[in-house]
Short mmCIF file of C-alpha atoms in Angstrom, two decimals:
data_model
loop_
_atom_site.label_atom_id
_atom_site.label_comp_id
_atom_site.label_asym_id
_atom_site.label_seq_id
_atom_site.Cartn_x
_atom_site.Cartn_y
_atom_site.Cartn_z
CA MET G 1 180.19 66.46 117.79
CA LYS G 2 176.68 66.13 119.12
CA ILE G 3 174.88 63.48 117.19
CA LEU G 4 171.78 61.57 116.94
CA VAL G 5 170.98 58.92 115.97
CA THR G 6 167.06 58.18 115.37
CA GLY G 7 166.37 54.00 114.85
CA GLY G 8 169.27 54.02 117.08
CA LEU G 9 167.81 51.37 118.91
CA GLY G 10 167.69 49.32 114.63
CA ALA G 11 169.73 46.12 113.93
CA VAL G 12 171.76 49.38 112.24
CA GLY G 13 171.56 52.69 114.28
CA THR G 14 172.67 50.06 117.59
CA PRO G 15 176.09 49.50 115.59
CA LEU G 16 175.81 52.52 114.07
CA SER G 17 175.72 54.18 116.89
CA ARG G 18 179.11 51.95 118.97
CA GLU G 19 181.13 53.05 116.14
CA LEU G 20 180.42 56.40 116.91
CA ARG G 21 180.97 57.08 120.42
CA GLN G 22 184.62 54.78 119.60
CA ARG G 23 185.60 56.80 117.40
CA GLY G 24 184.66 59.65 120.27
CA HIS G 25 181.81 61.28 119.37
CA GLU G 26 178.87 62.56 121.93
CA VAL G 27 175.94 60.55 120.34
CA TRP G 28 172.06 60.36 121.53
CA VAL G 29 169.69 57.68 120.47
CA CYS G 30 165.63 58.09 120.26
CA ASP G 31 163.21 55.30 119.38
CA LEU G 32 159.99 53.73 120.00
CA PRO G 33 160.83 51.27 121.86
CA HIS G 34 161.44 51.86 124.97
CA GLY G 35 165.43 52.36 125.88
CA GLU G 36 168.00 52.62 129.29
CA GLY G 37 170.43 55.17 129.38
CA PRO G 38 171.36 58.71 130.34
CA ASN G 39 171.64 59.62 126.31
CA TYR G 40 168.59 58.00 125.87
CA MET G 41 165.20 59.48 124.95
CA ARG G 42 162.01 58.24 123.37
CA CYS G 43 161.01 59.05 120.43
CA ASP G 44 157.80 58.51 117.47
CA VAL G 45 159.43 60.21 114.28
CA GLY G 46 155.87 60.98 112.76
CA ASN G 47 154.52 63.22 115.71
CA TYR G 48 156.16 66.80 115.66
CA ARG G 49 156.18 68.23 118.73
CA GLN G 50 157.68 65.02 120.59
CA VAL G 51 160.68 65.80 116.95
CA GLN G 52 160.78 69.07 118.45
CA ARG G 53 161.76 67.57 122.35
CA VAL G 54 164.01 66.28 121.23
CA PHE G 55 165.98 68.85 119.15
CA ASP G 56 164.56 71.49 122.59
CA ARG G 57 167.31 69.48 124.69
CA VAL G 58 169.65 68.97 123.59
CA ASP G 59 171.74 70.93 120.24
CA PHE G 60 172.56 69.04 117.54
CA GLU G 61 175.38 68.95 114.58
CA PHE G 62 175.07 66.30 113.48
CA VAL G 63 172.03 63.40 112.76
CA TYR G 64 171.93 60.37 111.02
CA HIS G 65 168.14 60.18 109.96
CA ALA G 66 167.15 55.80 110.74
CA ALA G 67 164.08 55.90 112.06
CA ALA G 68 161.27 54.31 109.13
CA GLU G 69 159.16 51.50 109.10
CA PHE G 70 161.37 48.95 106.82
CA GLY G 71 160.69 46.45 104.40
CA ARG G 72 158.25 46.21 101.61
CA TRP G 73 155.81 44.52 103.35
CA ASN G 74 155.11 45.61 106.16
CA GLY G 75 154.95 49.18 104.09
CA GLU G 76 151.84 46.78 102.44
CA ASP G 77 150.85 45.51 106.17
CA HIS G 78 151.09 48.36 107.82
CA TYR G 79 151.20 51.33 105.44
CA GLU G 80 149.44 53.46 107.45
CA GLN G 81 152.52 53.78 110.01
CA MET G 82 155.09 53.60 107.32
CA TRP G 83 153.79 55.83 105.49
CA HIS G 84 153.44 57.86 108.41
CA SER G 85 156.75 57.15 109.93
CA ASN G 86 158.53 57.62 106.41
CA ALA G 87 157.14 60.57 104.97
CA ILE G 88 155.50 62.20 107.52
CA GLY G 89 158.67 61.27 110.40
CA THR G 90 161.45 62.73 107.33
CA LYS G 91 159.04 65.83 106.85
CA ASN G 92 159.45 66.75 110.86
CA MET G 93 163.71 66.02 111.21
CA LEU G 94 164.14 68.15 107.77
CA ARG G 95 160.82 71.04 109.82
CA MET G 96 164.10 70.31 112.75
CA GLN G 97 167.28 70.74 110.26
CA GLU G 98 165.34 73.75 108.14
CA GLN G 99 165.08 75.92 111.40
CA ARG G 100 168.24 73.90 113.48
CA LYS G 101 170.54 73.74 110.61
CA PHE G 102 171.92 70.41 111.50
CA ARG G 103 174.07 68.17 109.01
CA MET G 104 172.04 65.25 107.57
CA VAL G 105 172.53 61.53 106.51
CA PHE G 106 169.54 59.90 105.15
CA PHE G 107 168.90 56.45 105.27
CA SER G 108 166.99 55.66 101.49
CA SER G 109 167.40 51.82 100.18
CA SER G 110 167.86 50.63 97.24
CA GLU G 111 163.95 49.89 96.22
CA ILE G 112 163.88 53.62 95.00
CA TYR G 113 166.05 52.22 91.87
CA GLY G 114 162.73 49.99 91.00
CA ASP G 115 163.23 47.10 88.47
CA TRP G 116 166.43 48.67 87.18
CA THR G 117 167.70 45.82 84.97
CA GLU G 118 171.25 47.77 84.51
CA VAL G 119 173.95 48.53 86.88
CA MET G 120 172.45 51.27 89.87
CA HIS G 121 174.23 53.96 90.07
CA GLU G 122 173.24 56.84 92.13
CA ASP G 123 172.47 58.79 89.17
CA VAL G 124 169.99 57.04 87.88
CA ALA G 125 166.75 57.78 89.53
CA ASP G 126 167.70 61.61 87.90
CA GLU G 127 168.28 60.14 84.46
CA HIS G 128 165.74 57.78 83.98
CA ALA G 129 161.56 57.74 84.85
CA ILE G 130 161.35 54.79 87.73
CA ARG G 131 158.33 52.96 89.58
CA GLN G 132 158.79 51.82 92.49
CA MET G 133 157.46 49.29 92.62
CA ASN G 134 155.44 49.21 97.01
CA ASP G 135 154.54 52.01 99.14
CA TYR G 136 157.73 50.97 101.35
CA ALA G 137 160.39 52.38 97.85
CA ILE G 138 157.66 54.83 96.72
CA SER G 139 158.23 56.42 99.84
CA LYS G 140 162.17 56.49 100.53
CA TRP G 141 162.00 57.89 96.64
CA VAL G 142 158.98 61.16 98.90
CA ASN G 143 161.71 61.29 101.02
CA GLU G 144 164.71 62.51 98.80
CA MET G 145 162.54 64.69 96.51
CA GLN G 146 161.82 66.44 100.46
CA ILE G 147 165.32 66.45 101.20
CA MET G 148 166.06 68.38 98.16
CA ASN G 149 163.11 70.69 98.23
CA SER G 150 164.73 71.45 101.33
CA ALA G 151 168.43 71.40 99.82
CA ASP G 152 166.65 74.28 97.40
CA ARG G 153 164.92 75.95 99.48
CA PHE G 154 166.28 77.16 102.55
CA GLY G 155 170.07 74.89 102.19
CA THR G 156 170.53 72.35 104.16
CA GLU G 157 172.33 70.02 104.27
CA THR G 158 171.55 66.13 103.49
CA VAL G 159 173.94 63.18 102.32
CA ARG G 160 171.37 60.10 101.21
CA VAL G 161 172.66 56.34 101.72
CA ARG G 162 170.87 53.68 99.97
CA LEU G 163 171.67 50.54 101.22
CA PHE G 164 171.77 46.97 99.13
CA ASN G 165 170.48 44.52 101.92
CA THR G 166 172.81 45.24 104.40
CA TYR G 167 173.20 41.58 107.21
CA GLY G 168 173.84 40.14 110.09
CA PRO G 169 174.09 39.51 114.38
CA GLY G 170 171.63 42.36 115.88
CA GLU G 171 168.55 41.99 113.39
CA PRO G 172 165.50 39.94 115.79
CA TYR G 173 163.12 38.28 114.04
CA SER G 174 160.43 39.06 112.09
CA GLU G 175 158.70 37.35 108.88
CA TYR G 176 158.78 41.27 107.67
CA ARG G 177 163.08 41.09 108.14
CA SER G 178 165.88 40.68 105.46
CA VAL G 179 166.29 37.07 103.37
CA VAL G 180 168.92 36.24 105.18
CA CYS G 181 167.22 37.56 108.94
CA GLN G 182 164.25 34.93 107.96
CA PHE G 183 165.89 32.35 106.40
CA ILE G 184 168.68 31.80 108.96
CA TYR G 185 165.60 31.86 111.53
CA ARG G 186 163.37 28.79 109.35
CA ALA G 187 165.93 27.10 108.51
CA LEU G 188 166.31 26.65 113.18
CA HIS G 189 163.22 26.47 113.47
CA ASN G 190 161.86 23.55 110.33
CA ILE G 191 159.92 26.40 109.18
CA PRO G 192 159.17 26.04 105.67
CA TYR G 193 160.46 29.43 103.70
CA THR G 194 160.42 30.08 100.12
CA VAL G 195 162.88 31.27 98.13
CA TYR G 196 162.77 33.22 94.36
CA LEU G 197 164.89 32.29 91.40
CA ASP G 198 165.55 35.00 89.59
CA HIS G 199 166.77 37.44 91.91
CA HIS G 200 169.70 38.92 92.39
CA ARG G 201 171.38 41.03 95.19
CA THR G 202 174.92 42.95 96.11
CA SER G 203 174.67 42.04 99.86
CA SER G 204 175.88 44.23 102.67
CA TYR G 205 177.53 42.65 105.72
CA ILE G 206 175.96 45.00 109.09
CA GLU G 207 180.16 46.19 109.44
CA ASP G 208 181.61 46.97 106.41
CA THR G 209 177.89 49.07 106.20
CA VAL G 210 178.31 50.94 109.26
CA ARG G 211 182.35 51.62 108.83
CA THR G 212 181.06 53.57 105.83
CA LEU G 213 178.44 55.42 107.48
CA THR G 214 180.17 56.07 110.08
CA ASN G 215 182.63 58.13 107.63
CA ILE G 216 179.91 60.07 105.88
CA SER G 217 180.48 62.94 109.67
CA GLU G 218 184.08 62.63 108.69
CA ARG G 219 184.41 63.50 104.49
CA PHE G 220 181.19 64.94 105.18
CA LYS G 221 179.96 66.10 101.36
CA PRO G 222 176.64 67.90 101.13
CA GLY G 223 173.86 67.17 98.33
CA GLU G 224 175.89 63.51 97.47
CA VAL G 225 174.27 60.00 97.73
CA TYR G 226 175.54 56.97 97.75
CA ASN G 227 175.25 53.22 97.04
CA ILE G 228 176.17 51.29 100.00
CA ALA G 229 176.38 48.05 98.95
CA GLY G 230 178.18 44.53 99.15
CA THR G 231 180.45 43.28 96.18
CA GLU G 232 179.37 40.02 95.81
CA TYR G 233 176.55 39.58 93.35
CA HIS G 234 174.65 35.89 93.96
CA ASP G 235 171.40 35.10 93.55
CA ILE G 236 168.53 34.12 96.54
CA LYS G 237 169.59 30.60 96.59
CA THR G 238 172.94 31.16 96.72
CA ILE G 239 171.71 32.80 100.38
CA SER G 240 169.82 29.78 101.24
CA ASP G 241 172.47 27.23 100.73
CA MET G 242 174.77 28.47 102.48
CA ILE G 243 172.81 28.46 105.08
CA LEU G 244 171.39 24.91 104.98
CA LYS G 245 175.49 23.58 104.31
CA TYR G 246 176.58 25.95 108.07
CA VAL G 247 172.86 24.43 110.53
CA GLY G 248 173.74 20.86 108.53
CA LYS G 249 170.04 20.80 107.66
CA ASP G 250 168.38 19.77 103.59
CA ASP G 251 166.17 22.42 101.54
CA ARG G 252 163.30 20.00 102.23
CA LEU G 253 161.25 22.86 103.53
CA VAL G 254 162.22 25.00 100.77
CA LYS G 255 159.92 26.00 98.31
CA TYR G 256 161.56 27.43 94.66
CA VAL G 257 159.75 30.00 92.78
CA GLN G 258 160.99 31.42 89.74
CA ILE G 259 159.56 35.05 90.00
CA GLU G 260 158.72 37.22 93.34
CA GLU G 261 156.18 39.63 91.53
CA HIS G 262 156.23 43.36 92.09
CA ASN G 263 159.35 42.36 93.21
CA THR G 264 162.68 43.85 91.84
CA ARG G 265 164.28 40.62 89.89
CA ASP G 266 168.22 42.39 90.02
CA LYS G 267 169.77 44.68 92.49
CA LYS G 268 173.44 45.18 91.36
CA ALA G 269 175.21 48.43 92.57
CA ASP G 270 177.88 50.69 91.58
CA ILE G 271 179.77 51.51 95.26
CA SER G 272 182.57 53.73 93.17
CA LYS G 273 181.64 57.05 94.72
CA SER G 274 180.74 55.76 98.16
CA VAL G 275 184.44 53.74 97.35
CA ARG G 276 186.48 57.31 96.75
CA ASP G 277 184.19 59.30 98.89
CA LEU G 278 184.18 57.15 102.09
CA ASP G 279 186.79 55.01 101.41
CA HIS G 280 183.61 51.87 102.06
CA ARG G 281 185.59 48.64 101.92
CA VAL G 282 184.22 45.14 101.77
CA GLU G 283 186.04 43.12 104.57
CA VAL G 284 183.54 40.46 105.38
CA PRO G 285 182.31 38.33 102.63
CA MET G 286 179.56 36.54 102.93
CA ALA G 287 180.90 32.89 104.07
CA VAL G 288 182.19 34.98 106.73
CA GLY G 289 178.75 36.95 107.02
CA ILE G 290 176.53 34.70 107.12
CA PRO G 291 177.99 31.77 109.61
CA ARG G 292 178.42 35.59 112.03
CA THR G 293 174.95 35.66 111.95
CA ILE G 294 174.02 32.37 112.56
CA GLU G 295 175.64 31.94 115.78
CA TRP G 296 174.31 35.51 116.81
CA GLN G 297 170.61 34.34 116.48
CA LYS G 298 171.82 30.77 118.31
CA LYS G 299 172.42 32.88 120.76
CA VAL G 300 169.51 34.68 120.84
CA TYR G 301 167.31 32.04 119.87
CA GLY G 302 168.02 29.56 121.74
CA ARG G 303 169.02 27.07 118.78
#
């Protein structure tokens, strides 16, 4: 198929594009940075005319819509860009989809579950009144509602995926990135960081996530929504301890705080649907994935 990956230069978009090409697809990428290659188009998805030019150039059969501003604090500090990219950007993609009838995979987030205290299965947000806890989470749920409305009104075909704490090589450091990325960088560079003790996650290694995402192109079920997560339910301190042990440092730079306010306490995912429908497999445990990620950062940042 001719496939477009929006946000295709990102931490997930880059390996996803590579995996799709390895499976024989003609893959095009659009993103905000200047990029290389004949199949790259620079585009701000929040700008309708730029999006329109992308689709005027190539008649895509399938789109992975990953382009978005990422992260809770990023969404607070740069809320205007976040809403522009996330909400308006997805609306622009839906307008294209309504006209051109391609199938789409939309990248949502586990953040849409708010502070749900039980297992997060895909029907929770439909069956219960969930209060999302930050602008980033709200924007992802707004996008899901936009997608459902478009399907009802125009018959568009989209699969929504809710990613749970994907980590791994390829994620450049910033203060807005994942905890794994931040902890590794700060441990390597002797920069203090905070660990919130009463929070739990189900982290997913990038290769496992990308393989399952790619499978959607072959097992597409319009209207479905899937959790994509790991199987190791862990607290945040476990990640920090693994990183510090691997790099040979103690925790003197770590500040331990019980709770981070306005952040989801526990993310325990039900992944039975993605296992059943998408052959989701967790092949890289944290004991393997975290050292791989550390070694990647050492090469990139010279530590």
